[in-house]
């Protein structure tokens, strides 16, 4: 008897947190007795090569950018492969239309972040989609609380992302370098707040070097901003990388200046690597690390970020103690095994309910 097929639907295959979560699920769910397929309704991206290397079946809509073509692409794939479970990420409207018009159940929609700042028509359409799904998954309690009025009183699970701890072993405890190495790992989009970090560092009187790992539409603007601020020689734009672990091992401080965040995979990776961190004071981050796992600064507050970074560097032994606590938190609550097992259990339950 064939294994049940789980089809994960994304919009593109960039290197964001949702895409990396899907990649981990696609690699590890077969050990739980599931076949897996990944669809990209809006186009490909960097994760294609990793899916190929992991021998994960996937398909990319050849007519990227067309909503009508995306729906046709998804419906055609359903007809060809008849998934047992249909699981959407970041594309609830088109994936939901495809599922309902093709009578696929169960359909699960994962909400990966806060959506309050999306354009009003998009929020409305996504709200209808989430209420039509058979089940909604949120990546944190903070996301579930923020989406309460949108998803209504329905069956909702909270499944945090998982970190492959073997890829991010804790670095040795050491004092910061004379010229501290700062690091941020992020998609280069406005909500990640990299502009705030650059502004804060430009006003710091301490020596520092910053490495920015990631790519995105804000890259040219961030380069120009660093040049205008007079700090470009101290900022390294490393681009997107498949393995950020070596960057964590070299870092003295990890900076996570997001304006909004549903969970924050990069912060979890840095914490697993035992790198002292400064993070935006956001509900999802407090949920993960509490009062004493990372140092906090108000999102968007340039002076607050400068003070927080300088305080971490001036009290570095305290920062190392916080980093040790944060590392234990990740190993206990955010393991890859826990995430995969939670999804597999949910799939089995919903599949059995759908067959009744």
mmCIF file of C-alpha atoms in Angstrom:
data_model
loop_
_atom_site.group_PDB
_atom_site.id
_atom_site.type_symbol
_atom_site.label_atom_id
_atom_site.label_comp_id
_atom_site.label_asym_id
_atom_site.label_seq_id
_atom_site.Cartn_x
_atom_site.Cartn_y
_atom_site.Cartn_z
ATOM 1 C CA UNK A 1 0.000 0.000 0.000
ATOM 2 C CA UNK A 2 1.367 3.433 -0.994
ATOM 3 C CA UNK A 3 2.220 5.950 1.673
ATOM 4 C CA UNK A 4 -0.144 8.917 2.052
ATOM 5 C CA UNK A 5 1.031 11.892 0.015
ATOM 6 C CA UNK A 6 1.490 15.307 1.654
ATOM 7 C CA UNK A 7 1.715 18.179 -0.827
ATOM 8 C CA UNK A 8 3.234 21.404 0.498
ATOM 9 C CA UNK A 9 2.298 24.550 -1.416
ATOM 10 C CA UNK A 10 4.477 27.657 -1.363
ATOM 11 C CA UNK A 11 4.400 30.775 -3.520
ATOM 12 C CA UNK A 12 8.119 30.697 -4.408
ATOM 13 C CA UNK A 13 11.199 28.739 -3.374
ATOM 14 C CA UNK A 14 13.282 31.543 -1.878
ATOM 15 C CA UNK A 15 15.358 31.045 1.231
ATOM 16 C CA UNK A 16 12.905 32.342 3.849
ATOM 17 C CA UNK A 17 11.842 30.712 7.090
ATOM 18 C CA UNK A 18 8.682 29.125 5.643
ATOM 19 C CA UNK A 19 10.579 27.640 2.710
ATOM 20 C CA UNK A 20 13.247 26.223 4.987
ATOM 21 C CA UNK A 21 10.585 24.717 7.237
ATOM 22 C CA UNK A 22 8.993 23.018 4.232
ATOM 23 C CA UNK A 23 12.382 21.734 3.106
ATOM 24 C CA UNK A 24 12.981 20.148 6.517
ATOM 25 C CA UNK A 25 9.516 18.592 6.552
ATOM 26 C CA UNK A 26 9.956 17.294 3.007
ATOM 27 C CA UNK A 27 13.256 15.633 3.924
ATOM 28 C CA UNK A 28 12.119 14.043 7.169
ATOM 29 C CA UNK A 29 8.432 13.150 6.765
ATOM 30 C CA UNK A 30 9.207 10.013 4.716
ATOM 31 C CA UNK A 31 10.682 8.491 7.889
ATOM 32 C CA UNK A 32 7.225 9.060 9.447
ATOM 33 C CA UNK A 33 5.523 7.083 6.678
ATOM 34 C CA UNK A 34 4.569 9.911 4.290
ATOM 35 C CA UNK A 35 5.451 10.689 0.709
ATOM 36 C CA UNK A 36 6.025 14.391 0.079
ATOM 37 C CA UNK A 37 5.697 16.756 -2.851
ATOM 38 C CA UNK A 38 6.454 20.503 -2.959
ATOM 39 C CA UNK A 39 4.759 22.993 -5.289
ATOM 40 C CA UNK A 40 5.773 26.602 -5.991
ATOM 41 C CA UNK A 41 2.763 28.397 -7.439
ATOM 42 C CA UNK A 42 4.478 31.722 -8.147
ATOM 43 C CA UNK A 43 7.942 30.728 -9.330
ATOM 44 C CA UNK A 44 11.196 29.092 -8.260
ATOM 45 C CA UNK A 45 14.146 30.259 -6.179
ATOM 46 C CA UNK A 46 17.307 29.292 -4.348
ATOM 47 C CA UNK A 47 15.750 26.320 -2.547
ATOM 48 C CA UNK A 48 15.250 24.424 -5.811
ATOM 49 C CA UNK A 49 18.809 23.128 -5.741
ATOM 50 C CA UNK A 50 18.426 21.914 -2.164
ATOM 51 C CA UNK A 51 15.179 20.116 -2.971
ATOM 52 C CA UNK A 52 16.909 18.446 -5.921
ATOM 53 C CA UNK A 53 19.905 17.457 -3.784
ATOM 54 C CA UNK A 54 17.554 15.935 -1.182
ATOM 55 C CA UNK A 55 15.635 14.066 -3.949
ATOM 56 C CA UNK A 56 12.378 15.771 -2.959
ATOM 57 C CA UNK A 57 9.793 15.775 -5.776
ATOM 58 C CA UNK A 58 8.779 19.339 -6.606
ATOM 59 C CA UNK A 59 7.237 21.398 -9.389
ATOM 60 C CA UNK A 60 7.370 25.102 -10.223
ATOM 61 C CA UNK A 61 4.663 27.023 -12.063
ATOM 62 C CA UNK A 62 6.266 27.866 -15.435
ATOM 63 C CA UNK A 63 4.098 30.996 -15.751
ATOM 64 C CA UNK A 64 5.427 32.863 -12.740
ATOM 65 C CA UNK A 65 3.507 35.975 -11.734
ATOM 66 C CA UNK A 66 0.136 34.963 -13.161
ATOM 67 C CA UNK A 67 -2.524 34.299 -10.500
ATOM 68 C CA UNK A 68 -4.806 32.593 -12.978
ATOM 69 C CA UNK A 69 -1.939 30.375 -14.147
ATOM 70 C CA UNK A 70 -1.074 29.596 -10.521
ATOM 71 C CA UNK A 71 -4.570 28.271 -9.861
ATOM 72 C CA UNK A 72 -4.508 26.181 -13.042
ATOM 73 C CA UNK A 73 -1.059 24.847 -12.125
ATOM 74 C CA UNK A 74 -2.185 23.769 -8.656
ATOM 75 C CA UNK A 75 -5.391 22.156 -9.892
ATOM 76 C CA UNK A 76 -3.501 20.238 -12.590
ATOM 77 C CA UNK A 77 -1.045 18.899 -10.012
ATOM 78 C CA UNK A 78 -3.892 17.795 -7.765
ATOM 79 C CA UNK A 79 -5.489 15.940 -10.664
ATOM 80 C CA UNK A 80 -2.202 14.235 -11.521
ATOM 81 C CA UNK A 81 -1.112 13.229 -8.013
ATOM 82 C CA UNK A 82 -4.234 13.270 -5.762
ATOM 83 C CA UNK A 83 -2.621 14.264 -2.460
ATOM 84 C CA UNK A 84 -3.842 12.847 0.827
ATOM 85 C CA UNK A 85 -3.018 16.068 2.691
ATOM 86 C CA UNK A 86 -2.823 19.536 1.121
ATOM 87 C CA UNK A 87 -0.697 21.936 3.188
ATOM 88 C CA UNK A 88 -0.330 25.599 2.191
ATOM 89 C CA UNK A 89 2.292 28.105 3.363
ATOM 90 C CA UNK A 90 2.145 31.838 2.525
ATOM 91 C CA UNK A 91 -0.403 31.269 -0.240
ATOM 92 C CA UNK A 92 -3.738 30.440 1.422
ATOM 93 C CA UNK A 93 -5.992 32.039 -1.190
ATOM 94 C CA UNK A 94 -4.830 30.273 -4.339
ATOM 95 C CA UNK A 95 -3.945 27.018 -2.610
ATOM 96 C CA UNK A 96 -7.341 27.087 -0.903
ATOM 97 C CA UNK A 97 -9.231 27.732 -4.131
ATOM 98 C CA UNK A 98 -7.397 24.825 -5.744
ATOM 99 C CA UNK A 99 -8.150 22.521 -2.811
ATOM 100 C CA UNK A 100 -11.829 23.368 -2.566
ATOM 101 C CA UNK A 101 -12.509 23.310 -6.314
ATOM 102 C CA UNK A 102 -10.719 19.938 -6.581
ATOM 103 C CA UNK A 103 -12.367 18.519 -3.433
ATOM 104 C CA UNK A 104 -9.095 17.839 -1.617
ATOM 105 C CA UNK A 105 -9.346 17.242 2.126
ATOM 106 C CA UNK A 106 -7.826 17.814 4.557
ATOM 107 C CA UNK A 107 -6.412 21.209 3.650
ATOM 108 C CA UNK A 108 -4.098 22.715 6.280
ATOM 109 C CA UNK A 109 -3.020 26.384 6.177
ATOM 110 C CA UNK A 110 0.029 27.481 8.174
ATOM 111 C CA UNK A 111 0.298 31.128 9.234
ATOM 112 C CA UNK A 112 3.986 32.015 9.491
ATOM 113 C CA UNK A 113 3.766 35.595 10.745
ATOM 114 C CA UNK A 114 1.693 38.620 11.614
ATOM 115 C CA UNK A 115 -0.529 39.839 8.781
ATOM 116 C CA UNK A 116 -1.968 43.031 10.242
ATOM 117 C CA UNK A 117 0.136 45.235 7.944
ATOM 118 C CA UNK A 118 -0.896 43.523 4.727
ATOM 119 C CA UNK A 119 -3.129 45.560 2.369
ATOM 120 C CA UNK A 120 -6.778 45.441 3.416
ATOM 121 C CA UNK A 121 -8.006 43.420 0.372
ATOM 122 C CA UNK A 122 -5.315 40.805 1.006
ATOM 123 C CA UNK A 123 -6.204 40.551 4.707
ATOM 124 C CA UNK A 124 -9.869 40.053 3.843
ATOM 125 C CA UNK A 125 -9.199 37.394 1.205
ATOM 126 C CA UNK A 126 -6.790 35.551 3.470
ATOM 127 C CA UNK A 127 -9.303 35.688 6.311
ATOM 128 C CA UNK A 128 -11.891 33.945 4.151
ATOM 129 C CA UNK A 129 -9.288 31.384 3.137
ATOM 130 C CA UNK A 130 -8.224 30.567 6.703
ATOM 131 C CA UNK A 131 -11.837 30.148 7.793
ATOM 132 C CA UNK A 132 -12.408 27.758 4.889
ATOM 133 C CA UNK A 133 -9.404 25.568 5.705
ATOM 134 C CA UNK A 134 -9.905 22.280 7.528
ATOM 135 C CA UNK A 135 -7.185 23.229 10.009
ATOM 136 C CA UNK A 136 -4.945 26.216 10.741
ATOM 137 C CA UNK A 137 -1.424 25.982 12.152
ATOM 138 C CA UNK A 138 0.346 28.984 13.707
ATOM 139 C CA UNK A 139 4.085 29.069 14.308
ATOM 140 C CA UNK A 140 3.714 30.695 17.741
ATOM 141 C CA UNK A 141 1.112 31.535 20.363
ATOM 142 C CA UNK A 142 1.727 35.195 19.578
ATOM 143 C CA UNK A 143 0.676 34.628 15.976
ATOM 144 C CA UNK A 144 -2.407 32.702 17.070
ATOM 145 C CA UNK A 145 -3.450 35.503 19.409
ATOM 146 C CA UNK A 146 -2.918 38.148 16.758
ATOM 147 C CA UNK A 147 -4.971 36.183 14.213
ATOM 148 C CA UNK A 148 -7.817 35.335 16.610
ATOM 149 C CA UNK A 149 -10.480 37.541 15.040
ATOM 150 C CA UNK A 150 -9.387 36.499 11.540
ATOM 151 C CA UNK A 151 -9.470 32.733 11.959
ATOM 152 C CA UNK A 152 -12.379 32.692 14.419
ATOM 153 C CA UNK A 153 -13.170 29.909 16.883
ATOM 154 C CA UNK A 154 -11.925 26.903 14.994
ATOM 155 C CA UNK A 155 -9.461 24.040 15.198
ATOM 156 C CA UNK A 156 -6.006 25.678 15.488
ATOM 157 C CA UNK A 157 -2.637 24.183 16.395
ATOM 158 C CA UNK A 158 0.584 25.916 17.397
ATOM 159 C CA UNK A 159 3.641 24.142 15.973
ATOM 160 C CA UNK A 160 6.869 26.133 16.328
ATOM 161 C CA UNK A 161 9.597 25.766 13.719
ATOM 162 C CA UNK A 162 12.342 23.291 14.429
ATOM 163 C CA UNK A 163 16.100 23.681 14.249
ATOM 164 C CA UNK A 164 18.472 20.945 13.103
ATOM 165 C CA UNK A 165 20.705 21.081 16.160
ATOM 166 C CA UNK A 166 23.375 18.985 14.454
ATOM 167 C CA UNK A 167 23.906 21.844 11.983
ATOM 168 C CA UNK A 168 24.231 24.510 14.690
ATOM 169 C CA UNK A 169 26.417 23.164 17.487
ATOM 170 C CA UNK A 170 27.087 25.593 20.348
ATOM 171 C CA UNK A 171 30.239 27.613 19.783
ATOM 172 C CA UNK A 172 32.844 27.827 22.532
ATOM 173 C CA UNK A 173 32.356 30.565 25.114
ATOM 174 C CA UNK A 174 34.854 33.339 24.430
ATOM 175 C CA UNK A 175 35.246 37.042 24.964
ATOM 176 C CA UNK A 176 34.351 39.381 22.112
ATOM 177 C CA UNK A 177 37.129 40.432 19.764
ATOM 178 C CA UNK A 178 38.729 43.848 20.045
ATOM 179 C CA UNK A 179 36.739 44.730 16.932
ATOM 180 C CA UNK A 180 33.524 42.785 17.630
ATOM 181 C CA UNK A 181 31.996 40.787 14.810
ATOM 182 C CA UNK A 182 28.277 41.544 14.535
ATOM 183 C CA UNK A 183 25.980 39.400 12.407
ATOM 184 C CA UNK A 184 22.465 39.456 11.066
ATOM 185 C CA UNK A 185 20.847 36.784 8.879
ATOM 186 C CA UNK A 186 17.718 37.926 7.105
ATOM 187 C CA UNK A 187 15.738 38.440 3.961
ATOM 188 C CA UNK A 188 16.463 42.003 2.904
ATOM 189 C CA UNK A 189 12.947 43.423 3.092
ATOM 190 C CA UNK A 190 11.667 46.450 5.055
ATOM 191 C CA UNK A 191 10.020 44.508 7.882
ATOM 192 C CA UNK A 192 13.387 42.991 8.881
ATOM 193 C CA UNK A 193 14.638 46.381 10.104
ATOM 194 C CA UNK A 194 18.184 46.210 8.737
ATOM 195 C CA UNK A 195 18.014 49.955 8.057
ATOM 196 C CA UNK A 196 17.503 50.546 11.794
ATOM 197 C CA UNK A 197 20.547 48.427 12.594
ATOM 198 C CA UNK A 198 22.716 50.403 10.160
ATOM 199 C CA UNK A 199 21.523 53.712 11.626
ATOM 200 C CA UNK A 200 22.218 52.518 15.175
ATOM 201 C CA UNK A 201 25.713 51.303 14.369
ATOM 202 C CA UNK A 202 26.574 54.522 12.543
ATOM 203 C CA UNK A 203 26.083 56.384 15.827
ATOM 204 C CA UNK A 204 28.120 53.971 17.955
ATOM 205 C CA UNK A 205 31.532 55.151 19.151
ATOM 206 C CA UNK A 206 32.723 51.565 19.692
ATOM 207 C CA UNK A 207 34.630 49.640 17.004
ATOM 208 C CA UNK A 208 32.625 46.986 15.175
ATOM 209 C CA UNK A 209 32.241 45.060 11.940
ATOM 210 C CA UNK A 210 28.881 43.854 10.597
ATOM 211 C CA UNK A 211 28.135 40.928 8.274
ATOM 212 C CA UNK A 212 24.703 40.815 6.637
ATOM 213 C CA UNK A 213 23.785 37.354 5.345
ATOM 214 C CA UNK A 214 20.798 37.311 3.003
ATOM 215 C CA UNK A 215 19.389 38.803 -0.145
ATOM 216 C CA UNK A 216 16.263 40.620 -1.203
ATOM 217 C CA UNK A 217 14.820 43.706 -2.859
ATOM 218 C CA UNK A 218 16.222 46.087 -0.216
ATOM 219 C CA UNK A 219 19.856 45.212 -0.978
ATOM 220 C CA UNK A 220 20.624 48.242 -3.222
ATOM 221 C CA UNK A 221 18.923 50.655 -0.809
ATOM 222 C CA UNK A 222 20.794 49.208 2.176
ATOM 223 C CA UNK A 223 24.125 49.498 0.378
ATOM 224 C CA UNK A 224 23.381 53.117 -0.452
ATOM 225 C CA UNK A 225 22.312 53.804 3.133
ATOM 226 C CA UNK A 226 25.519 52.321 4.533
ATOM 227 C CA UNK A 227 27.505 54.472 2.108
ATOM 228 C CA UNK A 228 25.627 57.654 3.042
ATOM 229 C CA UNK A 229 26.144 56.887 6.741
ATOM 230 C CA UNK A 230 29.873 56.480 6.134
ATOM 231 C CA UNK A 231 30.015 52.880 7.388
ATOM 232 C CA UNK A 232 30.105 50.871 4.146
ATOM 233 C CA UNK A 233 33.761 49.783 4.644
ATOM 234 C CA UNK A 234 32.710 48.124 7.916
ATOM 235 C CA UNK A 235 29.655 46.343 6.471
ATOM 236 C CA UNK A 236 29.948 43.101 4.531
ATOM 237 C CA UNK A 237 27.001 42.042 2.388
ATOM 238 C CA UNK A 238 27.552 38.278 2.137
ATOM 239 C CA UNK A 239 24.444 37.487 0.082
ATOM 240 C CA UNK A 240 22.260 34.401 0.409
ATOM 241 C CA UNK A 241 24.052 31.275 1.624
ATOM 242 C CA UNK A 242 22.938 27.662 1.895
ATOM 243 C CA UNK A 243 24.731 27.123 5.215
ATOM 244 C CA UNK A 244 24.854 30.058 7.673
ATOM 245 C CA UNK A 245 26.421 27.966 10.470
ATOM 246 C CA UNK A 246 30.022 29.170 9.868
ATOM 247 C CA UNK A 247 28.856 32.779 10.220
ATOM 248 C CA UNK A 248 27.307 32.045 13.623
ATOM 249 C CA UNK A 249 30.514 30.403 14.828
ATOM 250 C CA UNK A 250 32.524 33.543 14.010
ATOM 251 C CA UNK A 251 30.021 36.073 15.397
ATOM 252 C CA UNK A 252 30.368 37.886 18.709
ATOM 253 C CA UNK A 253 26.830 39.334 18.691
ATOM 254 C CA UNK A 254 23.787 38.398 16.624
ATOM 255 C CA UNK A 255 21.364 41.235 15.798
ATOM 256 C CA UNK A 256 17.696 40.607 15.014
ATOM 257 C CA UNK A 257 16.068 44.023 14.392
ATOM 258 C CA UNK A 258 12.756 42.913 12.854
ATOM 259 C CA UNK A 259 9.804 45.284 12.979
ATOM 260 C CA UNK A 260 7.427 42.295 12.977
ATOM 261 C CA UNK A 261 8.096 38.582 13.419
ATOM 262 C CA UNK A 262 6.033 35.423 13.782
ATOM 263 C CA UNK A 263 8.909 33.389 15.183
ATOM 264 C CA UNK A 264 12.353 34.097 13.712
ATOM 265 C CA UNK A 265 14.268 31.093 12.410
ATOM 266 C CA UNK A 266 17.589 32.939 12.244
ATOM 267 C CA UNK A 267 17.328 33.965 15.892
ATOM 268 C CA UNK A 268 16.658 30.344 16.866
ATOM 269 C CA UNK A 269 19.724 29.265 14.868
ATOM 270 C CA UNK A 270 21.886 31.912 16.539
ATOM 271 C CA UNK A 271 20.593 30.869 19.961
ATOM 272 C CA UNK A 272 21.286 27.202 19.205
ATOM 273 C CA UNK A 273 24.822 28.275 18.259
ATOM 274 C CA UNK A 274 25.130 30.049 21.636
ATOM 275 C CA UNK A 275 25.754 33.487 20.128
ATOM 276 C CA UNK A 276 24.805 36.419 22.397
ATOM 277 C CA UNK A 277 21.876 38.163 20.740
ATOM 278 C CA UNK A 278 20.086 41.495 20.658
ATOM 279 C CA UNK A 279 16.518 41.153 19.362
ATOM 280 C CA UNK A 280 13.506 43.358 18.789
ATOM 281 C CA UNK A 281 11.134 43.311 21.742
ATOM 282 C CA UNK A 282 8.263 41.472 20.031
ATOM 283 C CA UNK A 283 5.652 39.086 21.475
ATOM 284 C CA UNK A 284 6.914 36.030 19.582
ATOM 285 C CA UNK A 285 10.480 36.633 20.749
ATOM 286 C CA UNK A 286 9.395 37.081 24.391
ATOM 287 C CA UNK A 287 7.371 33.886 24.038
ATOM 288 C CA UNK A 288 10.449 31.973 22.940
ATOM 289 C CA UNK A 289 13.130 33.394 25.242
ATOM 290 C CA UNK A 290 11.384 35.168 28.097
ATOM 291 C CA UNK A 291 13.160 37.898 30.024
ATOM 292 C CA UNK A 292 16.660 36.485 30.202
ATOM 293 C CA UNK A 293 17.562 34.644 26.996
ATOM 294 C CA UNK A 294 18.383 37.617 24.776
ATOM 295 C CA UNK A 295 18.866 41.363 25.158
ATOM 296 C CA UNK A 296 15.949 43.428 23.855
ATOM 297 C CA UNK A 297 15.548 46.710 22.012
ATOM 298 C CA UNK A 298 12.334 48.330 20.842
ATOM 299 C CA UNK A 299 11.687 47.682 17.136
ATOM 300 C CA UNK A 300 12.492 50.713 15.020
ATOM 301 C CA UNK A 301 14.210 52.578 17.891
ATOM 302 C CA UNK A 302 17.647 53.615 16.601
ATOM 303 C CA UNK A 303 18.905 54.941 19.957
ATOM 304 C CA UNK A 304 17.533 51.905 21.755
ATOM 305 C CA UNK A 305 19.371 49.576 19.402
ATOM 306 C CA UNK A 306 22.633 51.461 19.781
ATOM 307 C CA UNK A 307 22.400 51.355 23.567
ATOM 308 C CA UNK A 308 21.443 47.651 23.605
ATOM 309 C CA UNK A 309 24.395 46.620 21.420
ATOM 310 C CA UNK A 310 26.840 48.729 23.417
ATOM 311 C CA UNK A 311 25.478 47.325 26.689
ATOM 312 C CA UNK A 312 25.936 43.739 25.464
ATOM 313 C CA UNK A 313 29.523 44.442 24.422
ATOM 314 C CA UNK A 314 30.387 46.235 27.669
ATOM 315 C CA UNK A 315 28.890 43.424 29.787
ATOM 316 C CA UNK A 316 29.881 40.505 27.624
ATOM 317 C CA UNK A 317 30.165 37.817 30.352
ATOM 318 C CA UNK A 318 26.494 38.493 31.192
ATOM 319 C CA UNK A 319 25.644 38.164 27.494
ATOM 320 C CA UNK A 320 27.411 34.788 27.376
ATOM 321 C CA UNK A 321 25.293 33.603 30.318
ATOM 322 C CA UNK A 322 22.103 34.666 28.506
ATOM 323 C CA UNK A 323 23.316 32.896 25.370
ATOM 324 C CA UNK A 324 23.779 29.670 27.338
ATOM 325 C CA UNK A 325 20.183 29.888 28.602
ATOM 326 C CA UNK A 326 18.890 30.625 25.092
ATOM 327 C CA UNK A 327 20.775 27.633 23.699
ATOM 328 C CA UNK A 328 19.133 25.325 26.248
ATOM 329 C CA UNK A 329 15.713 26.771 25.388
ATOM 330 C CA UNK A 330 16.145 25.975 21.697
ATOM 331 C CA UNK A 331 17.365 22.432 22.342
ATOM 332 C CA UNK A 332 14.411 21.755 24.662
ATOM 333 C CA UNK A 333 11.568 23.434 22.739
ATOM 334 C CA UNK A 334 12.566 23.951 19.118
ATOM 335 C CA UNK A 335 14.106 20.712 17.901
ATOM 336 C CA UNK A 336 13.550 19.520 14.362
ATOM 337 C CA UNK A 337 12.364 16.153 15.653
ATOM 338 C CA UNK A 338 9.562 17.759 17.689
ATOM 339 C CA UNK A 339 8.382 19.839 14.722
ATOM 340 C CA UNK A 340 8.296 16.881 12.322
ATOM 341 C CA UNK A 341 6.551 14.572 14.800
ATOM 342 C CA UNK A 342 3.930 17.218 15.584
ATOM 343 C CA UNK A 343 3.120 17.649 11.883
ATOM 344 C CA UNK A 344 3.009 13.900 11.274
ATOM 345 C CA UNK A 345 0.601 13.427 14.187
ATOM 346 C CA UNK A 346 -1.621 16.230 12.880
ATOM 347 C CA UNK A 347 -1.668 14.758 9.363
ATOM 348 C CA UNK A 348 -2.681 11.329 10.663
ATOM 349 C CA UNK A 349 -5.479 12.746 12.810
ATOM 350 C CA UNK A 350 -6.954 14.941 10.083
ATOM 351 C CA UNK A 351 -6.614 12.224 7.465
ATOM 352 C CA UNK A 352 -8.525 9.775 9.663
ATOM 353 C CA UNK A 353 -11.221 12.387 10.370
ATOM 354 C CA UNK A 354 -11.580 13.124 6.658
ATOM 355 C CA UNK A 355 -12.154 9.426 5.910
ATOM 356 C CA UNK A 356 -15.016 9.095 8.394
#
